[in-house]
Coordinates of C-alpha atoms and ligand atoms in Angstrom, one line a residue:
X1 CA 71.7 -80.5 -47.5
X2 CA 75.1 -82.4 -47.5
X3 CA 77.1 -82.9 -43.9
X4 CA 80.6 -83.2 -43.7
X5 CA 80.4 -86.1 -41.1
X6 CA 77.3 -88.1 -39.5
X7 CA 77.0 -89.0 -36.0
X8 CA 75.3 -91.4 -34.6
X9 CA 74.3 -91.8 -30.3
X10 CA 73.0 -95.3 -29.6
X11 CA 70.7 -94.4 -26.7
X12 CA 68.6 -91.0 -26.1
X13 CA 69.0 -91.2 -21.8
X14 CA 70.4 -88.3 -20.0
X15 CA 73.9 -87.9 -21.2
X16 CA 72.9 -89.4 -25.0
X17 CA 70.0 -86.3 -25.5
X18 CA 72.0 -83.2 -24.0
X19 CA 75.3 -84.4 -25.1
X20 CA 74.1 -84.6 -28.8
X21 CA 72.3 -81.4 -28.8
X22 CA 75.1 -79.6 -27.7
X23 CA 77.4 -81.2 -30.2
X24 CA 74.4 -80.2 -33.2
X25 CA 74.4 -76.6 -32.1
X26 CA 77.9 -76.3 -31.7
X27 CA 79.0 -78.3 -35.4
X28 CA 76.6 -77.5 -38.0
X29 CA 78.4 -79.1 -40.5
X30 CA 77.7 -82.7 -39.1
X31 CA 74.7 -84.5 -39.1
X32 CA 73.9 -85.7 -35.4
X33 CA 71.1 -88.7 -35.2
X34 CA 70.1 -89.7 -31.7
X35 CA 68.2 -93.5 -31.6
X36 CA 66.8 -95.4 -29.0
X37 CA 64.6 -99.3 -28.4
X38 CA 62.5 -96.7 -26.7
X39 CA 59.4 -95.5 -28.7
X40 CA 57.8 -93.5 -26.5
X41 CA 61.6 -91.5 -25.3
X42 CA 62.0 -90.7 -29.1
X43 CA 58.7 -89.9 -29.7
X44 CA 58.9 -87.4 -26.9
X45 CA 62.3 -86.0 -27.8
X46 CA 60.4 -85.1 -31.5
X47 CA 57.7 -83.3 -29.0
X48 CA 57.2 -80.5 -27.3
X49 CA 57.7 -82.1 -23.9
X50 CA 61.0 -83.9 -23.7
X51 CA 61.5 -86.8 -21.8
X52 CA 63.9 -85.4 -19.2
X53 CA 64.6 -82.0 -18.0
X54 CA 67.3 -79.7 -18.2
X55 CA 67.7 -76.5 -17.4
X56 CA 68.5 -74.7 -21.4
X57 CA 68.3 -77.7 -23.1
X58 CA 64.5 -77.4 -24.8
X59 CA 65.8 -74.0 -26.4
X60 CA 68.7 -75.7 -27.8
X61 CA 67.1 -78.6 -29.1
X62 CA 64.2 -76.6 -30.6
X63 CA 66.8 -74.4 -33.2
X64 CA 68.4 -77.7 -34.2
X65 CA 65.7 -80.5 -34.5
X66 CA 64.7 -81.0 -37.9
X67 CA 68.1 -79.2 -39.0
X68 CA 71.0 -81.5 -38.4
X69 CA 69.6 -82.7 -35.2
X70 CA 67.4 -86.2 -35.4
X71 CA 65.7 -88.6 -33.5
X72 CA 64.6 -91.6 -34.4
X73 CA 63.7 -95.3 -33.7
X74 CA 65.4 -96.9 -36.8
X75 CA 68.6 -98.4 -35.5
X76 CA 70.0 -100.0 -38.2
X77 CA 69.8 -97.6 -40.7
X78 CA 71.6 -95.4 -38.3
X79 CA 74.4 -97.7 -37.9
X80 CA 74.8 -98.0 -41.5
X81 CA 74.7 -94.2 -42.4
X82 CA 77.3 -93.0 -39.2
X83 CA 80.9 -92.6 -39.5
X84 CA 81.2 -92.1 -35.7
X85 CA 79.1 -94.0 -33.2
X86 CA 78.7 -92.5 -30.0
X87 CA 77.3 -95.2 -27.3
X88 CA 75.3 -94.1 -24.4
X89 CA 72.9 -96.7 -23.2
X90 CA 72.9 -97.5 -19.9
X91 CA 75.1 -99.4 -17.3
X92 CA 73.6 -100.6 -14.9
X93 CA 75.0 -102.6 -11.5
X94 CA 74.3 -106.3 -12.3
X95 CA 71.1 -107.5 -10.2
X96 CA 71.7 -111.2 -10.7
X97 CA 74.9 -114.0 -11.4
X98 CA 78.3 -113.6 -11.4
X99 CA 79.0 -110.1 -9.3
X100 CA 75.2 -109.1 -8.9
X101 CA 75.1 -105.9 -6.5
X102 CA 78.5 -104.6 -7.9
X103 CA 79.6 -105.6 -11.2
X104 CA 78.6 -103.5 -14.3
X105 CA 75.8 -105.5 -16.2
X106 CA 76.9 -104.9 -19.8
X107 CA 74.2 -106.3 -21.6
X108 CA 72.5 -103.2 -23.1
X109 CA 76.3 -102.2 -24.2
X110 CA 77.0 -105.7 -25.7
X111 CA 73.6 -105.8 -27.4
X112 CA 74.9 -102.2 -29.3
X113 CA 78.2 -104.0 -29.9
X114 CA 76.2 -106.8 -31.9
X115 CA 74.2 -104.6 -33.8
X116 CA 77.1 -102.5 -35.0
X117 CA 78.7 -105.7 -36.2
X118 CA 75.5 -106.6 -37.7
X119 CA 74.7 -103.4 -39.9
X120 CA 78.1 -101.8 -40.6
X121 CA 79.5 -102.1 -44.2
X122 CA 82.2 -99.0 -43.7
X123 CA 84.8 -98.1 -41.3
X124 CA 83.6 -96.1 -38.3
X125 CA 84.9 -95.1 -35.1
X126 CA 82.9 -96.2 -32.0
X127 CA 83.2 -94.0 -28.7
X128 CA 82.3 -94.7 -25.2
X129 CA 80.0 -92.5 -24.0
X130 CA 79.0 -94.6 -21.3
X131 CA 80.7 -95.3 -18.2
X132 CA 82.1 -98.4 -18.2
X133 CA 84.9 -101.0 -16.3
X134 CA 88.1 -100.3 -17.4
X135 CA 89.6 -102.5 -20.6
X136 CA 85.8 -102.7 -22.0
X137 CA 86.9 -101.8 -25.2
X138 CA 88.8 -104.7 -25.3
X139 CA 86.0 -106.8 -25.3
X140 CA 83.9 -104.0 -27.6
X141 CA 87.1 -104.9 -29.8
X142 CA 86.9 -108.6 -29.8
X143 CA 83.2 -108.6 -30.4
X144 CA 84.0 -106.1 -33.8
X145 CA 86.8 -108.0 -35.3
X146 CA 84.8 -110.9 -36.3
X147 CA 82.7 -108.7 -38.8
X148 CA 83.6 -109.7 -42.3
X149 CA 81.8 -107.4 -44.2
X150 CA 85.0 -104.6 -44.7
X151 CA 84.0 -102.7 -42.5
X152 CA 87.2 -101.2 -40.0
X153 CA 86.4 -100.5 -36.1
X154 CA 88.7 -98.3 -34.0
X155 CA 86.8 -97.9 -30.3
X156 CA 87.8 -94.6 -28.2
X157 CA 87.2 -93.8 -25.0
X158 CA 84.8 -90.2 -24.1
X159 CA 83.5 -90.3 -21.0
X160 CA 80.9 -88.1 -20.1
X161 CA 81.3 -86.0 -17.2
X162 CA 78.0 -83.6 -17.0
X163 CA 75.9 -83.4 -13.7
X164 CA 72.3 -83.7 -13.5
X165 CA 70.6 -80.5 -13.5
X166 CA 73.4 -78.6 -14.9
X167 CA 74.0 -80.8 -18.2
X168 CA 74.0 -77.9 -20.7
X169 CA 76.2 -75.8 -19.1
X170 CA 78.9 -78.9 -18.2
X171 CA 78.9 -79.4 -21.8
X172 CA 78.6 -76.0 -22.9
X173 CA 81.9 -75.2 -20.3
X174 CA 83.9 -78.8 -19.6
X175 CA 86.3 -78.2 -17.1
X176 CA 87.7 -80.8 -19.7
X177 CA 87.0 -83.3 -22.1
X178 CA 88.8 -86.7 -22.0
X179 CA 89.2 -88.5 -24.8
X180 CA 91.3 -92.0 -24.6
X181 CA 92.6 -94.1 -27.8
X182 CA 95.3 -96.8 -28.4
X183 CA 98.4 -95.0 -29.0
X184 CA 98.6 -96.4 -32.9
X185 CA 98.8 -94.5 -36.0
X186 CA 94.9 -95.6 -36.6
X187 CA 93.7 -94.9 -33.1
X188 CA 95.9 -91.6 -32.6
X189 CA 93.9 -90.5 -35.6
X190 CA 90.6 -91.6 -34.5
X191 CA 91.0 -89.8 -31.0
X192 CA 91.8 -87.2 -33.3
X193 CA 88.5 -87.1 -35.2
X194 CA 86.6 -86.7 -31.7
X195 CA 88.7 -84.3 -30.8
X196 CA 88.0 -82.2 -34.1
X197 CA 84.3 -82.2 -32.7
X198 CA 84.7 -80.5 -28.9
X199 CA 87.7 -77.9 -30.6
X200 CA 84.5 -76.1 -32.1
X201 CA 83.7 -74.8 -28.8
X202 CA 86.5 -76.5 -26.4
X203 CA 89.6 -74.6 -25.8
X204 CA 92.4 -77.0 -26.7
X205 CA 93.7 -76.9 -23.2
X206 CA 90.5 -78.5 -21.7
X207 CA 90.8 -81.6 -24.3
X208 CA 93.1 -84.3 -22.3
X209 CA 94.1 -87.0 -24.9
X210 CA 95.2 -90.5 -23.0
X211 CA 95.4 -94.0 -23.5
X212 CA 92.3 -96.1 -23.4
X213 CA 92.4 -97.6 -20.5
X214 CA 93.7 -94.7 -18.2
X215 CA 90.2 -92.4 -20.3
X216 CA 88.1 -95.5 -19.0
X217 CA 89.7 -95.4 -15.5
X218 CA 89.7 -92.1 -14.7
X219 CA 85.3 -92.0 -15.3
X220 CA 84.9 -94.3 -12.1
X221 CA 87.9 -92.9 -10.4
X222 CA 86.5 -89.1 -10.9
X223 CA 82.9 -90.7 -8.9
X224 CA 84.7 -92.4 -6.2
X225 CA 86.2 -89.0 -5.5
X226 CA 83.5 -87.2 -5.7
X227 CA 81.4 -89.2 -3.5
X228 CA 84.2 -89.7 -1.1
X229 CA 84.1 -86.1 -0.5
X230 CA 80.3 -86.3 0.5
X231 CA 80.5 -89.4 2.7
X232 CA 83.7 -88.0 4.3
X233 CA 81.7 -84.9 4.9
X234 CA 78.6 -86.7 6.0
X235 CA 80.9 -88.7 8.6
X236 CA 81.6 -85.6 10.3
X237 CA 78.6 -84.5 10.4
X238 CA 77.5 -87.6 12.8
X239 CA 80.0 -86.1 14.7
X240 CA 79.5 -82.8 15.3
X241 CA 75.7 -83.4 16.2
X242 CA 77.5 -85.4 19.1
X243 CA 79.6 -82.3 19.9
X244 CA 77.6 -79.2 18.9
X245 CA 80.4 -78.4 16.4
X246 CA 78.6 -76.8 13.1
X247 CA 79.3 -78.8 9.8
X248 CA 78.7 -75.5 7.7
X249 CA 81.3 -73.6 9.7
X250 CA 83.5 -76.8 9.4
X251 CA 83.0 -77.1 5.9
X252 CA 84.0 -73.5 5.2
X253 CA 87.3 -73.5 7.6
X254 CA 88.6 -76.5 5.7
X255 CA 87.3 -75.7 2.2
X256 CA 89.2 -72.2 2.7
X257 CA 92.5 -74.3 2.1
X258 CA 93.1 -73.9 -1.6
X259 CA 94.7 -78.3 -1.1
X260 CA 90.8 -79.3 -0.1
X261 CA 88.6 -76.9 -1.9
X262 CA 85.4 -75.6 -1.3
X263 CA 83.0 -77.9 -3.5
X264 CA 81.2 -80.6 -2.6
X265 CA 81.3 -80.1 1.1
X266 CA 78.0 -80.1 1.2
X267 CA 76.8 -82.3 4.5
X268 CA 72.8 -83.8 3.9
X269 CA 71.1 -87.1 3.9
X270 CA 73.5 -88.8 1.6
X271 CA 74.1 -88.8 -2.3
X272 CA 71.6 -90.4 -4.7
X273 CA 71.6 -89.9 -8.7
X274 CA 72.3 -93.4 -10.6
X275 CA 75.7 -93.0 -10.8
X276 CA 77.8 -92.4 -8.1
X277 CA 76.8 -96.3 -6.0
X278 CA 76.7 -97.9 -9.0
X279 CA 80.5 -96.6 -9.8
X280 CA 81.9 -97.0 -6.7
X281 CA 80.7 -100.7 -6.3
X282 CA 82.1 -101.3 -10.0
X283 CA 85.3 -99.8 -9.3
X284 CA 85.8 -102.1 -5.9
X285 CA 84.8 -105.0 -8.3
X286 CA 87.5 -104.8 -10.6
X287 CA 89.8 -104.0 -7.7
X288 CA 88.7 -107.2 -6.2
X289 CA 88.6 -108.8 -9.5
X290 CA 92.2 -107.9 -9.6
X291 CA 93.0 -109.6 -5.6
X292 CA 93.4 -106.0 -4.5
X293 CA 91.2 -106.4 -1.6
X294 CA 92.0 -103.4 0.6
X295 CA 91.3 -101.3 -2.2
X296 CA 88.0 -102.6 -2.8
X297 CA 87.1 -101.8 0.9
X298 CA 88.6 -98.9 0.5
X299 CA 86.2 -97.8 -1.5
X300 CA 83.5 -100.0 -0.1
X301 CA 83.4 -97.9 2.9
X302 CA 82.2 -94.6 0.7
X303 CA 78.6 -96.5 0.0
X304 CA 78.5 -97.6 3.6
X305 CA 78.8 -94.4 5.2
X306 CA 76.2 -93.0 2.9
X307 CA 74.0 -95.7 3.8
X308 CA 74.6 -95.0 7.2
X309 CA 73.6 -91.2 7.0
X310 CA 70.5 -92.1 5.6
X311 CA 69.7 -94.6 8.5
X312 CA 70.6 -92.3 10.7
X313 CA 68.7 -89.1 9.4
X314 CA 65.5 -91.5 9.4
X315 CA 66.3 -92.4 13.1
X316 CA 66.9 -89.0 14.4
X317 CA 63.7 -88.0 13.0
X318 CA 61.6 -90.5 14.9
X319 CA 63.4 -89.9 18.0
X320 CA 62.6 -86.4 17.8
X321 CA 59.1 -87.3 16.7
X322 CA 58.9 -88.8 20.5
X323 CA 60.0 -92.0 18.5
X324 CA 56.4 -92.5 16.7
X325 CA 55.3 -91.6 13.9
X326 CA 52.1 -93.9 13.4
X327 CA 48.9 -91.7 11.8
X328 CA 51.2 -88.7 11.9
X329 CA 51.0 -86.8 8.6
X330 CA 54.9 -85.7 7.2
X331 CA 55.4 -83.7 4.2
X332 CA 58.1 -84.5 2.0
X333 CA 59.9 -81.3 0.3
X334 CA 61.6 -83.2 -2.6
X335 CA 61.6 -86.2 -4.4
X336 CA 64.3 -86.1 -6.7
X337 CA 67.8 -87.1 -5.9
X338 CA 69.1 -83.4 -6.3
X339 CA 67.5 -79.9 -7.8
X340 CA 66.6 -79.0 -11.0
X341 CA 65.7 -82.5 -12.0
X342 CA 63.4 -84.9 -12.3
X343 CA 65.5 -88.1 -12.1
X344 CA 64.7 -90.0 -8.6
X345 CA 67.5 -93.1 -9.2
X346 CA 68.9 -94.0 -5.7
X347 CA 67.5 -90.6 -4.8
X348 CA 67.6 -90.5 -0.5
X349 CA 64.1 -89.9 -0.8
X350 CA 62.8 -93.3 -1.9
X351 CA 64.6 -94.6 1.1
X352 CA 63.1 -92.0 3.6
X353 CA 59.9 -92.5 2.3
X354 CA 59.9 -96.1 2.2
X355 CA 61.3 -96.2 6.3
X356 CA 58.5 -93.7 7.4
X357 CA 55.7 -95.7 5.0
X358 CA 57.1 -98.8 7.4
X359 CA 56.6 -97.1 10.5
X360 CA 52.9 -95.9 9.4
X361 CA 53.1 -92.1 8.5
X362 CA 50.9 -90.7 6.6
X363 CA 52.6 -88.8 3.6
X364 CA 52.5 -85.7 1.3
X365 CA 55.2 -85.5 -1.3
X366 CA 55.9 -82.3 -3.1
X367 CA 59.0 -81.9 -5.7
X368 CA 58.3 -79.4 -8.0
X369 CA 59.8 -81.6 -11.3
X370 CA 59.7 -85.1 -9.6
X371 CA 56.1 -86.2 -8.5
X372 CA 55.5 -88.3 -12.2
X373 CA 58.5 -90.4 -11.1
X374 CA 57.8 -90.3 -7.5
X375 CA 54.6 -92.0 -8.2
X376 CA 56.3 -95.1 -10.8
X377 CA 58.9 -95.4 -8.0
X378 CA 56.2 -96.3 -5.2
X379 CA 53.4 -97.7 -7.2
X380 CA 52.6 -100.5 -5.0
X381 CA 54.2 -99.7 -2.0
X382 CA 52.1 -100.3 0.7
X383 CA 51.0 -96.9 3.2
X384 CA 48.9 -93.9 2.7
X385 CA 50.8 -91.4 0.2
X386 CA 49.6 -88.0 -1.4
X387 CA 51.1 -86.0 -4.1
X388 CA 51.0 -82.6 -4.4
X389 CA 52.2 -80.1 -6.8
X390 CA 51.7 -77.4 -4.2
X391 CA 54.1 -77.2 -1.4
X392 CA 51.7 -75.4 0.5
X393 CA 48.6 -77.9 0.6
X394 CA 51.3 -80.9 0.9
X395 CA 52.7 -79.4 4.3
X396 CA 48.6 -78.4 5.3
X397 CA 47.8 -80.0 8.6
X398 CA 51.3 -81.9 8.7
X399 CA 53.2 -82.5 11.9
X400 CA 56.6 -82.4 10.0
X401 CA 57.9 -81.3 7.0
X402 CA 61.0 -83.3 5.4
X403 CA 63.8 -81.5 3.2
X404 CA 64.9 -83.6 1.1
X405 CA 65.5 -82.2 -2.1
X406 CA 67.4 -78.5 -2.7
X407 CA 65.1 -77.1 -4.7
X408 CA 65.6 -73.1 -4.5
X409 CA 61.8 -72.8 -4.8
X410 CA 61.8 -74.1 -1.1
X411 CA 63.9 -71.5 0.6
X412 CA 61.7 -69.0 -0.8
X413 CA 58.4 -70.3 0.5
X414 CA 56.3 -68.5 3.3
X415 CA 57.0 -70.6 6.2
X416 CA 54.9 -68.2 8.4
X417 CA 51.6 -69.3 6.2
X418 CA 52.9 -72.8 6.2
X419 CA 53.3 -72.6 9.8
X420 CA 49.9 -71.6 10.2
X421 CA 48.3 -74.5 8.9
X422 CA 50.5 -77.1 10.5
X423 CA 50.0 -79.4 13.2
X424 CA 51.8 -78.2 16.6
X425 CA 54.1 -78.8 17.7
X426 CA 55.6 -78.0 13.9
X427 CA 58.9 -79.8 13.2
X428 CA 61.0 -79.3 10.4
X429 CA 64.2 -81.8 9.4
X430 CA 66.3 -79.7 6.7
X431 CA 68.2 -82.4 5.1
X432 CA 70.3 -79.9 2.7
X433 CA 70.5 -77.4 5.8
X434 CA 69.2 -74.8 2.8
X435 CA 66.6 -72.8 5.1
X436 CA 66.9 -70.3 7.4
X437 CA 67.3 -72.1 10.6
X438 CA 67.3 -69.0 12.7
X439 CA 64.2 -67.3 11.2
X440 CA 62.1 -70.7 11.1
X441 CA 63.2 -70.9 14.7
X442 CA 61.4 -67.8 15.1
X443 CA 58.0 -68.5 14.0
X444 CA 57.6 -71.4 15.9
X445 CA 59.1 -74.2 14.1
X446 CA 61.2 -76.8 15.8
X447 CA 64.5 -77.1 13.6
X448 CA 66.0 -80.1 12.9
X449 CA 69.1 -79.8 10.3
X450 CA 72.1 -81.9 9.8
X451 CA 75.7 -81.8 11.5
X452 CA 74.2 -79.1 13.9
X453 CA 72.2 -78.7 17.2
X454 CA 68.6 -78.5 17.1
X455 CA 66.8 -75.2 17.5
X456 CA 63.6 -76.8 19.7
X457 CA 61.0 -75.2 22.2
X458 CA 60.4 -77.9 24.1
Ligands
NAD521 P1 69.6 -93.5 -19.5 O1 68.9 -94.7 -18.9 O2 68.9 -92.1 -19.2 O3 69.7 -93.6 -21.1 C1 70.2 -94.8 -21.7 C2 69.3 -95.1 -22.9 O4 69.9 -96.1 -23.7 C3 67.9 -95.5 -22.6 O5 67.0 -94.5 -23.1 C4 67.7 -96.9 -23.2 O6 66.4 -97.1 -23.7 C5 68.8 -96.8 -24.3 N1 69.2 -98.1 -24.7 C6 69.6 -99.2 -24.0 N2 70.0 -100.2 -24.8 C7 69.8 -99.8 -26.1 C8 70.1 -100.4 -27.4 N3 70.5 -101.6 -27.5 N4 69.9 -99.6 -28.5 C9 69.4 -98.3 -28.4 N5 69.1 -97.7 -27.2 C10 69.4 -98.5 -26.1 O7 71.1 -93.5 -19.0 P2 72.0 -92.2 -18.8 O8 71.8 -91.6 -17.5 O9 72.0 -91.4 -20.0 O10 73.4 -93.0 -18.7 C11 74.0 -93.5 -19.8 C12 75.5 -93.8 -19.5 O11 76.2 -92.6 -19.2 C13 75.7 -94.7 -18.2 O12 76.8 -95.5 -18.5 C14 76.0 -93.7 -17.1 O13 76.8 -94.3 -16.1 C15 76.8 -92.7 -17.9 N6 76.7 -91.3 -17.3 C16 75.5 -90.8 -16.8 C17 75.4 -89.5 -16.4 C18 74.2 -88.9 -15.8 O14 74.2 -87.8 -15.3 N7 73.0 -89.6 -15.9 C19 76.6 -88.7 -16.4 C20 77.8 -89.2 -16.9 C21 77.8 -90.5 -17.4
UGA522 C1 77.7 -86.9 -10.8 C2 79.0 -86.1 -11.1 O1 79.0 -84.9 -10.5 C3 79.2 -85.9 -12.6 O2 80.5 -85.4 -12.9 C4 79.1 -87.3 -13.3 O3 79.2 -87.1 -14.7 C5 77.8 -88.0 -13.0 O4 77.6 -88.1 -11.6 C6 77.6 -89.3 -13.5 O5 78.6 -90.0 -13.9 O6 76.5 -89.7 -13.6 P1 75.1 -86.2 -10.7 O7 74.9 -87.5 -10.1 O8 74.2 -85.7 -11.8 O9 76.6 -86.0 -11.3 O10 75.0 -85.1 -9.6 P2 75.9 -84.4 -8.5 O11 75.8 -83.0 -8.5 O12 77.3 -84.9 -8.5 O13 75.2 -84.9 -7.1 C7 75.2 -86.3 -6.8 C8 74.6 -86.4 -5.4 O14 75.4 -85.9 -4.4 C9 73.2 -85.7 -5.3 O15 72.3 -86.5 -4.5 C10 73.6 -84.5 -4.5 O16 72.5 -83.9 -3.8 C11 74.7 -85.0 -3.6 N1 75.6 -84.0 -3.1 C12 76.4 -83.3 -4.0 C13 75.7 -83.8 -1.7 O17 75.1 -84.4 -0.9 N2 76.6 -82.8 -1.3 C14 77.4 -82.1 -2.1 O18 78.2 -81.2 -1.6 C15 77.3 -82.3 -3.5

């Protein structure tokens, strides 16, 4: 079969997989190739167990593999059939040298930058897919002009806004699409191209068009927001534990003001996922790189607070635990950073887990998509730790159970069974406040939730 166009997406992660199957079920007349240095992610994306989940995505990617929807291994071949490059590999903060803990560490992108030089012998556009500091495609530029092989380079800007959990929907219904070019004749008509590829499903209206840098701006700018909303959230929530305000009623009364909105108002033990630090600490680092100082603690402060909830949801918990928890057993109800997902990067939990390993619990951890990660991300870690698929035998004999994850499964659970089996007296720290507070109250439990007064009988 002959396609009209052929895609390429340099790295099969979590925005490179679901972003390309949407854009294969949604343009049939393009031929969409996903690669990856990973053998055993591509071999899985040509199973029947894909390497990461979403909610709709294996349905999708079962009518179009095999059709105009491929995985494979073979780079370079890739590169030399594409017209447009998508790049999605990841972006890491920099562990080490020059900006370590807070500059972007661009060496997987720069490594795709070299190997697009290396193996392209036509002209071919190259989008952004990743996140990345504002005026990269500068240097993505500089790096593809010294190819002398004929081949032409014009680098746009598409930043990927999906959430975790909800990928295939986000992409199936953007509240827009961004895409940002150099206002020139060639890149005008590159942005153009990309744009050709969302208006099969994307109203028109939802496709923004801007200049480069603004399209690479507005990625870390639309985190920092985000995230400011939950730490600003989270602040308050300190607060009203000191003054038995509620932070769900609060939430509500100021979310009812059309100006502040009612999303992510969400108070809980602080926002994981691998994006939203890592952002926020690149954005402060090209502020700072820029002498703009106050911004840079500006936004500083965002990853501080969140730190502090954490601390401070870990510290409340031994306090109410008659501050020790040595040889008691805890059940944690969650693993990964947020619900329907199995990604644990920077998830709360690691760091909850870690504090009560320190101060000698003994664990059961229970997501119900998470527990394969959970065990990588604490191989080694020294403590007594079981895993359980079963959120029943993970909270048997426990003295606590921990929330930490908002999995619907666990609002739905018998708590009066769970109860049961428990250690007394039975505590339970909601750190989404998802469960009935009230009704657990009632069966014995002594509830622990965040940004409100406990419900205790003792
Ligand atoms: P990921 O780690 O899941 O996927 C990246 C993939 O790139 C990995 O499979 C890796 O093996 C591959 N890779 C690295 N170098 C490569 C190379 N030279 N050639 C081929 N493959 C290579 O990461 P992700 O979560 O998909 O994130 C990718 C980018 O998208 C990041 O910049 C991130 O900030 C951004 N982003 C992520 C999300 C999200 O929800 N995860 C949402 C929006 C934007
Ligand atoms: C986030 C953004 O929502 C996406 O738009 C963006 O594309 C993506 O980061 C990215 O660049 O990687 P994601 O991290 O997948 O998506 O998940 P979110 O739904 O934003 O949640 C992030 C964290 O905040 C989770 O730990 C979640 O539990 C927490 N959160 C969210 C709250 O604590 N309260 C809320 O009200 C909302």
């Amino acid at each position: 079969m002959s396609f009209e166009k052929k895609i390429l997406c340099i790295g099969a992660g979590y925005v490179g997989g679901p972003t390309m199957a949407v854009i294969a079920l949604k343009c049939p007349e393009y031929r969409v190739t996903l690669v990856d240095i990973n053998e055993d992610k591509i071999e899985k994306w040509n199973s029947g167990k894909l390497p990461i989940y979403e909610p709709g995505m294996e349905e999708i990617v079962s009518k179009v593999r095999g059709i105009n929807l491929f995985f494979s291994m073979d780079i370079k071949s890739g590169i030399k059939e594409s017209d447009i490059i998508f790049v999605s590999v990841n972006t890491p903060t920099k562990t080490f040298g020059l900006g370590a803990g807070m500059a972007s560490d661009l060496q997987y992108w720069e490594k795709t930058a070299q190997q697009i030089l290396e193996n392209s012998r036509s002209p071919k556009i190259i989008v952004e897919k990743s996140t990345l500091p504002v005026r990269t495609a500068r240097a993505m530029e500089r790096i593809l002009k010294t190819n002398n092989n004929g081949a032409q380079f014009e680098v746009v800007s598409n930043p990927e806004f999906l959430a975790e959990g909800r990928a295939i929907q986000d992409l199936l219904k953007p509240d827009r699409v961004l895409i940002g070019s150099h206002r020139t004749e060639s890149g005008l008509k590159a942005a153009e191209e990309i744009v050709k590829i969302y208006s099969h499903w994307v109203p028109k209206e939802k496709i923004i068009t801007t200049n480069l840098w603004s399209s690479e701006l507005s990625k870390l700018v639309a985190n920092a927001f985000l995230a400011q909303r939950i730490s600003s959230i989270n602040s308050i929530s300190a607060l009203c534990e000191k003054t038995d305000a509620d932070i769900s009623e609060i939430a509500y009364a100021i979310g009812s003001d059309r100006r502040i909105g009612s999303k992510f108002l969400n108070a809980g033990v602080g926002f994981g996922g691998s994006c939203f630090k890592k952002d926020i600490l690149n954005l402060a680092y090209i502020a700072e790189s820029y002498g703009l100082r106050e911004v840079a603690e500006y936004w500083k402060k965002v990853v501080e607070i969140n730190d502090y909830q954490q601390e401070r949801f870990v510290g409340n918990m031994i306090k109410a635990m008659f501050n020790t928890v040595v040889g008691k057993r805890i059940a944690i109800f969650g693993f990964a950073f947020k619900a329907n997902t199995g990604d644990t990067r920077e998830s709360p939990a690691k760091f909850i887990v870690r504090k009560l390993l320190e101060e000698k619990a003994i664990l059961s951890i229970t997501d119900p998509q998470a527990l394969e990660n959970a065990r990588m991300d604490l191989d080694g870690v020294e403590g007594e730790i079981n895993y359980e698929q079963d959120p029943y035998r993970a909270a048997d004999g426990a003295s606590a159970i921990v929330l930490v994850t908002e999995w619907d499964e666990f609002k739905t659970l018998n708590y009066e069974e769970i109860y049961k089996k428990m250690k007394k007296p039975a505590l339970i720290f909601d750190g989404r406040n998802i469960l009935d507070h009230q009704r657990l109250f009632k069966i014995g439990f002594n509830v622990f939730p965040i940004g409100k007064a406990p419900l205790t009988h003792f």
